[in-house]
PDB file of C-alpha atoms in Angstrom:
ATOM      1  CA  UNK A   1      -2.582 -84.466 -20.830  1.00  0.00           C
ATOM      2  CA  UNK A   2      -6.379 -84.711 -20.388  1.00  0.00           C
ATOM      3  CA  UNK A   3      -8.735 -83.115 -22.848  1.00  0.00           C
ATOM      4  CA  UNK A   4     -10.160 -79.524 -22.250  1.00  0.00           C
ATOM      5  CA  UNK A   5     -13.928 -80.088 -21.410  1.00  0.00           C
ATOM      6  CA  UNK A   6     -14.391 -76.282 -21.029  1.00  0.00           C
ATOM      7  CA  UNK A   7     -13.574 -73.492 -23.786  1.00  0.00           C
ATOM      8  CA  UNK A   8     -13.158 -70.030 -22.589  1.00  0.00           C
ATOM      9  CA  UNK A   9     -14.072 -67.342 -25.061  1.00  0.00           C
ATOM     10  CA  UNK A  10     -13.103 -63.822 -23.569  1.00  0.00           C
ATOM     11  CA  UNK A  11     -13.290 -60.199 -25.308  1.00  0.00           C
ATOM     12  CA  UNK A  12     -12.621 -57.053 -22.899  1.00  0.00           C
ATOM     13  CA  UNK A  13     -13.231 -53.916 -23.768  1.00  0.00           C
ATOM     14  CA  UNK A  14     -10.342 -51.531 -24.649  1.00  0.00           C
ATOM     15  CA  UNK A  15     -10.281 -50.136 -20.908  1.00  0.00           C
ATOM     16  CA  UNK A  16     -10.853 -53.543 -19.524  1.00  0.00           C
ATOM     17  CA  UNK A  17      -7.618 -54.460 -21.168  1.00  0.00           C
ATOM     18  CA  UNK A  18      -6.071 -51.074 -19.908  1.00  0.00           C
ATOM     19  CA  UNK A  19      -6.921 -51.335 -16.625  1.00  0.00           C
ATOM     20  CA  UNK A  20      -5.660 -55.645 -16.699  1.00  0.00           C
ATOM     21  CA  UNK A  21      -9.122 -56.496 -16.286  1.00  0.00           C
ATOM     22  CA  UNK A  22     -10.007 -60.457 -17.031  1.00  0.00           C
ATOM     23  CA  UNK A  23     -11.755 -63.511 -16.286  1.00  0.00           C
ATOM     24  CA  UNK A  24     -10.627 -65.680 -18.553  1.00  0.00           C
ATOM     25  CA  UNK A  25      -7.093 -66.733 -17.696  1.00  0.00           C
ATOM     26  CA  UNK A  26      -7.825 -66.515 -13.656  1.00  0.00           C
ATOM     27  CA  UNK A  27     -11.055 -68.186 -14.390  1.00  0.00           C
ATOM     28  CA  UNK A  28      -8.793 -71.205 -15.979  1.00  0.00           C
ATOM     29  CA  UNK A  29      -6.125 -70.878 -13.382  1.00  0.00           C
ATOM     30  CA  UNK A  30      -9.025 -72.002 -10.296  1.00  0.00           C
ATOM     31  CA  UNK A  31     -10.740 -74.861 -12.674  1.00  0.00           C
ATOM     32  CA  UNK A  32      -6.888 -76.117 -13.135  1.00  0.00           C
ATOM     33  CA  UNK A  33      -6.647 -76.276  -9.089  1.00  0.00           C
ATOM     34  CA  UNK A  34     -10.215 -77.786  -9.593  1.00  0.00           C
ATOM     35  CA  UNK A  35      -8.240 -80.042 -11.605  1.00  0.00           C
ATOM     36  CA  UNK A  36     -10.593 -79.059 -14.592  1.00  0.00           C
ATOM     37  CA  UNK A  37      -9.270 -78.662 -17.847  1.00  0.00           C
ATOM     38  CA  UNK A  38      -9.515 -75.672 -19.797  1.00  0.00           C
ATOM     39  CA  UNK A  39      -8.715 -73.381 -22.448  1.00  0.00           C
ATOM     40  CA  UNK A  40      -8.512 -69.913 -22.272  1.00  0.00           C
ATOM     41  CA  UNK A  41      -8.784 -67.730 -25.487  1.00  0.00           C
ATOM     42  CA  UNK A  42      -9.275 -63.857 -25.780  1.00  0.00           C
ATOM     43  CA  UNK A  43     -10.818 -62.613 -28.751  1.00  0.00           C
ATOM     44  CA  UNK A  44     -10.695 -58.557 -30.133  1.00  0.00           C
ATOM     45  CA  UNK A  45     -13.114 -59.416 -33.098  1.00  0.00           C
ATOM     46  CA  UNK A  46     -15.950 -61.555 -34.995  1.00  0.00           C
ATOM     47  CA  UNK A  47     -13.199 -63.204 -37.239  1.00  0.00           C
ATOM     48  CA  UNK A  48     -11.495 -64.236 -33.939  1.00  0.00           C
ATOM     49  CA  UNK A  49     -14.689 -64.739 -32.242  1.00  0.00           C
ATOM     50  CA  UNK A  50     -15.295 -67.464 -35.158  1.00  0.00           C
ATOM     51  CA  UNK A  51     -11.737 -69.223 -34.470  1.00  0.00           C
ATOM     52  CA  UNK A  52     -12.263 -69.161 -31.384  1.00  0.00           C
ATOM     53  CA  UNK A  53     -16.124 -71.317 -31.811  1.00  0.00           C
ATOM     54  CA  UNK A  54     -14.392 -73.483 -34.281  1.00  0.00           C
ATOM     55  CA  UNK A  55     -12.253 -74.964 -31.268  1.00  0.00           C
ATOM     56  CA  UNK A  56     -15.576 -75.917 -29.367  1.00  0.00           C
ATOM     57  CA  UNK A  57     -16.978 -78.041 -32.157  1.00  0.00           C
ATOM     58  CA  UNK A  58     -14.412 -80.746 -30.423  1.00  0.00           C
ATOM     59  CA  UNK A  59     -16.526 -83.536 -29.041  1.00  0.00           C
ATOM     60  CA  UNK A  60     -14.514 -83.116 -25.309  1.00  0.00           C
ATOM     61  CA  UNK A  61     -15.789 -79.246 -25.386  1.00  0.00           C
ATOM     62  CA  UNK A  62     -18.966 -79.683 -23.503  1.00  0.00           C
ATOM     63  CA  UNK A  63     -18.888 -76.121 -22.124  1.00  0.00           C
ATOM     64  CA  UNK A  64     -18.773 -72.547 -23.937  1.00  0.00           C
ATOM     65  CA  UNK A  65     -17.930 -69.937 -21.475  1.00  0.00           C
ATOM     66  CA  UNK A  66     -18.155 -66.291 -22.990  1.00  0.00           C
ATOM     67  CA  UNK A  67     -16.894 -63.540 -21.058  1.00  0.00           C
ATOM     68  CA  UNK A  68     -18.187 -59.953 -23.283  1.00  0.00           C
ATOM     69  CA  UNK A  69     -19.793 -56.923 -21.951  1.00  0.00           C
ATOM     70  CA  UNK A  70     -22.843 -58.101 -22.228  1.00  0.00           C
ATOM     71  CA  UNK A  71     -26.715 -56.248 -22.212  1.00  0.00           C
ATOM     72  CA  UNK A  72     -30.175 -58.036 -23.378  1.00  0.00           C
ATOM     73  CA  UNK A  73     -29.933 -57.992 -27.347  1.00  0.00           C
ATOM     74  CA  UNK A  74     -26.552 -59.406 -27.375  1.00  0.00           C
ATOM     75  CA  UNK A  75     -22.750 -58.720 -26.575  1.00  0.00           C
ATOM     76  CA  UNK A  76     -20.040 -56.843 -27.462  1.00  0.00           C
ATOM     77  CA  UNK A  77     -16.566 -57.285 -28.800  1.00  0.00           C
ATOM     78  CA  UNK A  78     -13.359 -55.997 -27.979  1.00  0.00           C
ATOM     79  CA  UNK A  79     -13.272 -53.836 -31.207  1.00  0.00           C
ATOM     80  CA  UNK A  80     -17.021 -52.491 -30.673  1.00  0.00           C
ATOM     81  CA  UNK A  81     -18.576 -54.604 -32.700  1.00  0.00           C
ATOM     82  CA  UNK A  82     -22.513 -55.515 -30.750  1.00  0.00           C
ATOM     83  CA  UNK A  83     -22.967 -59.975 -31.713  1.00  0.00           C
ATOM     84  CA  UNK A  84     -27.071 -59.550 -31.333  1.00  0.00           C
ATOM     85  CA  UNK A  85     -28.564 -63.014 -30.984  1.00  0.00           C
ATOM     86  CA  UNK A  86     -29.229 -62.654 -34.917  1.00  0.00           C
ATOM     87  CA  UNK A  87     -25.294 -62.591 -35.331  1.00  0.00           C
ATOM     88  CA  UNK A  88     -24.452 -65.275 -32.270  1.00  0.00           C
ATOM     89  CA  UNK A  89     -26.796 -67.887 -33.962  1.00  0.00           C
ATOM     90  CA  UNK A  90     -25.663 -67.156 -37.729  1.00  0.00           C
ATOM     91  CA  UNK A  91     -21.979 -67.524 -35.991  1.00  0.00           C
ATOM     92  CA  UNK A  92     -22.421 -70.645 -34.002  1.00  0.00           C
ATOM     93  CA  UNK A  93     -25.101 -72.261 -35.488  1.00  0.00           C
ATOM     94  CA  UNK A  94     -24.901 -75.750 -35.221  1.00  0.00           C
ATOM     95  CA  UNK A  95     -21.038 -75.806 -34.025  1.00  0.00           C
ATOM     96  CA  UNK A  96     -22.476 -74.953 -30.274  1.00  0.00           C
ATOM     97  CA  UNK A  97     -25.571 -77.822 -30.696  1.00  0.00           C
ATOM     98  CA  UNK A  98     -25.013 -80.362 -27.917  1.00  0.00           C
ATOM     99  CA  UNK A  99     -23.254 -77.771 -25.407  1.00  0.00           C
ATOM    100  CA  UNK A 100     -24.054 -75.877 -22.775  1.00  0.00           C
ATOM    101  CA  UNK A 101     -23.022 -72.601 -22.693  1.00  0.00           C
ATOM    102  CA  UNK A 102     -22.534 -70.146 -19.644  1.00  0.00           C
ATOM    103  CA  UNK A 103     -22.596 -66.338 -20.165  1.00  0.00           C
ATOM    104  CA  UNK A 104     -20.428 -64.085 -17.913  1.00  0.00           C
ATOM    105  CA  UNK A 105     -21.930 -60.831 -19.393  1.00  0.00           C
ATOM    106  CA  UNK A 106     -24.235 -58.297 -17.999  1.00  0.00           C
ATOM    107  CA  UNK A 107     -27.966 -59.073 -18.602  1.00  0.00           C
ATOM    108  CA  UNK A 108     -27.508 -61.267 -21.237  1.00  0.00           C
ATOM    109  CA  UNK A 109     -30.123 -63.605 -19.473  1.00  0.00           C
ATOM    110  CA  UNK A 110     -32.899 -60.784 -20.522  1.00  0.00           C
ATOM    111  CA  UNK A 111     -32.602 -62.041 -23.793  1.00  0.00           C
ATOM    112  CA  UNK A 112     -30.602 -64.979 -25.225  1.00  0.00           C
ATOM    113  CA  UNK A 113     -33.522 -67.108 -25.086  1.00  0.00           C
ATOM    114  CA  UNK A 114     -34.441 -65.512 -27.972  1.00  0.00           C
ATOM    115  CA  UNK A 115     -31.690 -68.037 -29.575  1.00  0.00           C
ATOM    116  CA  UNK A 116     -33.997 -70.971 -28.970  1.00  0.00           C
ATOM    117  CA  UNK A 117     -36.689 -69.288 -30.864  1.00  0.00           C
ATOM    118  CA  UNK A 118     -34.168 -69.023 -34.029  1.00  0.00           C
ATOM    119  CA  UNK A 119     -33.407 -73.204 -33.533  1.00  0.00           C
ATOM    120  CA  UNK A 120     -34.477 -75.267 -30.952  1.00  0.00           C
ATOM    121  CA  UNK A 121     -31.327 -77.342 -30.727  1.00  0.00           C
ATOM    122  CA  UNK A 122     -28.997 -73.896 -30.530  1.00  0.00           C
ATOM    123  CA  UNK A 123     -27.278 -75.666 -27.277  1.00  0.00           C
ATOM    124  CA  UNK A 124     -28.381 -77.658 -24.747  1.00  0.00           C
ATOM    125  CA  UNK A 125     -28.719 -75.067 -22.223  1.00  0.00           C
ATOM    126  CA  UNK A 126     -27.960 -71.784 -21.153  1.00  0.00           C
ATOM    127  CA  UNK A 127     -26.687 -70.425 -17.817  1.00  0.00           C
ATOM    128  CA  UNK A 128     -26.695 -66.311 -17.551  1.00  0.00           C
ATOM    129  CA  UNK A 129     -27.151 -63.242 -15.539  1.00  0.00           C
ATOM    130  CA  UNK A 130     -30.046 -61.317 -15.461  1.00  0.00           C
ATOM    131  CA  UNK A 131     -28.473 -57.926 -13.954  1.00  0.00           C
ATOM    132  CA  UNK A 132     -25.335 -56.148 -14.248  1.00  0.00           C
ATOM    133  CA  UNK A 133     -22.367 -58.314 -12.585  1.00  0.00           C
ATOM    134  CA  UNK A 134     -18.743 -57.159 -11.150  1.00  0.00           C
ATOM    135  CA  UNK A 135     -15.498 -59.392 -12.565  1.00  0.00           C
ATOM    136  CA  UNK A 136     -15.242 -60.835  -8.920  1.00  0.00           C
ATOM    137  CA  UNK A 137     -19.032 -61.749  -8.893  1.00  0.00           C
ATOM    138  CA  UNK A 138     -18.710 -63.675 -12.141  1.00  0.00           C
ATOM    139  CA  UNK A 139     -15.499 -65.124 -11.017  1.00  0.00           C
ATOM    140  CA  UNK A 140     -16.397 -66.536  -8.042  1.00  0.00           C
ATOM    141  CA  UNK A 141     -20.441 -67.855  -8.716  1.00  0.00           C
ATOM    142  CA  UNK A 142     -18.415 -69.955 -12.353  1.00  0.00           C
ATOM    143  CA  UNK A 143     -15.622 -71.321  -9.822  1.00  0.00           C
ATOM    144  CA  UNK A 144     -18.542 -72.610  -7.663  1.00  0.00           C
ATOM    145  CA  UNK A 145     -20.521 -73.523 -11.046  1.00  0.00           C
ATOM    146  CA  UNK A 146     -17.668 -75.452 -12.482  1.00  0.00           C
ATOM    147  CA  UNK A 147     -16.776 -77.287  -9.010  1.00  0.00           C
ATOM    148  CA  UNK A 148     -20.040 -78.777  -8.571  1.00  0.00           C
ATOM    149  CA  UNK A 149     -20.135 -79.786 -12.135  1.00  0.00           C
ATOM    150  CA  UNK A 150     -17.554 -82.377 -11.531  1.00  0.00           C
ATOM    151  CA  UNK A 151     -20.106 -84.251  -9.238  1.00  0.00           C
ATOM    152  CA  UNK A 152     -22.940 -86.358 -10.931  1.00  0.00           C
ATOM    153  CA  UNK A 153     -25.265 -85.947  -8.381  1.00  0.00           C
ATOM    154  CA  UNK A 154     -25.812 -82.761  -8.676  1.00  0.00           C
ATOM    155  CA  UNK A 155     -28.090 -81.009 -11.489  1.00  0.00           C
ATOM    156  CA  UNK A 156     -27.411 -77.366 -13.394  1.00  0.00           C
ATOM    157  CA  UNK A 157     -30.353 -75.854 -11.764  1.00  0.00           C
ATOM    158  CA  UNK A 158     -29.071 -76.951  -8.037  1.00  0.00           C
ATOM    159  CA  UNK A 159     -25.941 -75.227  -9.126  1.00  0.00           C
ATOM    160  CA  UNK A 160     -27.606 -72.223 -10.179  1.00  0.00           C
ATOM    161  CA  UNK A 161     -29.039 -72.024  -6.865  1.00  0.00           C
ATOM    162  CA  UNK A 162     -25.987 -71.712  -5.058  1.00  0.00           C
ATOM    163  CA  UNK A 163     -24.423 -69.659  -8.049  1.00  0.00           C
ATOM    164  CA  UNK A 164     -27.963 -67.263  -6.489  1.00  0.00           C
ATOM    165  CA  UNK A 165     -26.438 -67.957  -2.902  1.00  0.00           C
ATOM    166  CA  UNK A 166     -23.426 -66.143  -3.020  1.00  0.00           C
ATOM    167  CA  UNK A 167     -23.780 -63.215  -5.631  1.00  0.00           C
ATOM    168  CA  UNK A 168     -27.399 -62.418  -4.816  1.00  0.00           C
ATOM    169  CA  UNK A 169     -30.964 -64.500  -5.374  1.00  0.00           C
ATOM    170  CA  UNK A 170     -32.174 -64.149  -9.468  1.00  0.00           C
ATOM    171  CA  UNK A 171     -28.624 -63.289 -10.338  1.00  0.00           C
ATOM    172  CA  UNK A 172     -28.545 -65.974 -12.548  1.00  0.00           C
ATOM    173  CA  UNK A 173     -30.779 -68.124 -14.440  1.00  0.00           C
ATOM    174  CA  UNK A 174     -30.809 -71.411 -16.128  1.00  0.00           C
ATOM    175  CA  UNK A 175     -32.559 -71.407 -19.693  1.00  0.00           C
ATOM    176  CA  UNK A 176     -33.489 -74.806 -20.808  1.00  0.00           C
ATOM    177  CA  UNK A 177     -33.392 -75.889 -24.541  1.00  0.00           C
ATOM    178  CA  UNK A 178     -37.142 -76.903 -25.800  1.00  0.00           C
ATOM    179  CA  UNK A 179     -35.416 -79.883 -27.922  1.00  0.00           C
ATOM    180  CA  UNK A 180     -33.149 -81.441 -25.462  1.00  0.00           C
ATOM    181  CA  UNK A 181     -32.350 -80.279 -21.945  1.00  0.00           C
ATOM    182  CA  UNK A 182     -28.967 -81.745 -21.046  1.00  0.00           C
ATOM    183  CA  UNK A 183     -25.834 -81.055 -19.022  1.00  0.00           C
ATOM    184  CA  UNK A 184     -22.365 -82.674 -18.377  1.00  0.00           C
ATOM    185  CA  UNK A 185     -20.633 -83.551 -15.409  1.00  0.00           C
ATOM    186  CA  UNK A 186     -17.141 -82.554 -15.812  1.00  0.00           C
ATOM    187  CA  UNK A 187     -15.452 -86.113 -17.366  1.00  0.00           C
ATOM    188  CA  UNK A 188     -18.753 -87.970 -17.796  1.00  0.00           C
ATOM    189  CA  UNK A 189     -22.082 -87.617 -19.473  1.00  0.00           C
ATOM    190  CA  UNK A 190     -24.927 -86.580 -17.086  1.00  0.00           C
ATOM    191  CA  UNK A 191     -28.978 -87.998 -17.170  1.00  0.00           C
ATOM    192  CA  UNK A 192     -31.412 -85.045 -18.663  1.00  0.00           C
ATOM    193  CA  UNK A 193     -32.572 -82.801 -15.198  1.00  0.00           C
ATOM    194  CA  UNK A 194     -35.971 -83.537 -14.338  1.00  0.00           C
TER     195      UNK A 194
END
């Protein structure tokens, strides 16, 4: 069986969960038709949360993919518990260093920039929204994220574009790390984006 080159992190909130509200496992279930690799894992709180970022400090892991209700200081967790950037880099500080990772959390891109300013090497990028999203609209701009990450000759901020295309223009933005900008074709290492 080939390696899992993305890690899905997922925590719902208690009516999410209620209502069978999820990304995770039907996010997993389109990159497997992709023929992508993944793992799915759903997390209630910050001791799972950990776990959970212990499995991406595998070398294969080159993408984090956190699905939270998300706002500009930070995300929450299924139990209530608010991660503010603070907490997320005093959690996954260095395990996420040499990743990219892609938030699928309302707003988030406001603020998590603010993680480069606590280390420059946090990741090695940062894909996120900048408004509030629907479950489909995250669903469907990752699927189109993921796909065209399996081609080397395209770049993360051409796929951002088109993530823009279909769920609305500024949607989502790419946030480049000040020590090393780089991103991974699905399978193979990809040149830093000029």
């Amino acid at each position: 069986m080939r390696k899992q080159e993305i890690l899905i992190i997922e925590s719902r909130s208690d009516q999410d969960i209620y209502d069978g509200r999820c990304e995770g496992d039907t996010l997993k279930r389109v990159l497997q038709l992709q023929g992508v690799n993944a793992k799915s894992i759903e997390v209630i709180n910050e001791k799972m949360f950990i776990k959970a970022l212990n499995i991406a400090k595998r070398e294969n892991i080159k993408y984090i993919h956190i699905s939270a209700h998300g706002f500009d200081e930070g995300f929450s967790l299924t139990d209530g518990d608010i991660v503010t950037w603070r907490d997320f880099d005093r959690l996954a500080w260095p395990i996420l260093r040499g990743k990219c990772i892609c938030f699928s959390s309302c707003s988030v891109g406001n603020g998590v920039a603010e993680l480069f300013t606590l280390h420059k090497s946090f990741c090695n990028a940062i894909v996120a929204p900048t408004r509030n999203i629907s479950w489909g609209e995250g669903l469907v701009a990752y699927s189109a994220f993921y796909h065209r990450t399996q081609s080397h000759e395209k770049s993360s901020s051409q796929n951002v574009k088109v993530m823009n295309h279909i769920v609305g223009a500024g949607t989502f933005k790419l946030i480049e790390s000040p020590y090393i900008l780089r991103t991974y074709t699905i399978g193979a290492f990809m040149n830093n984006i000029l």
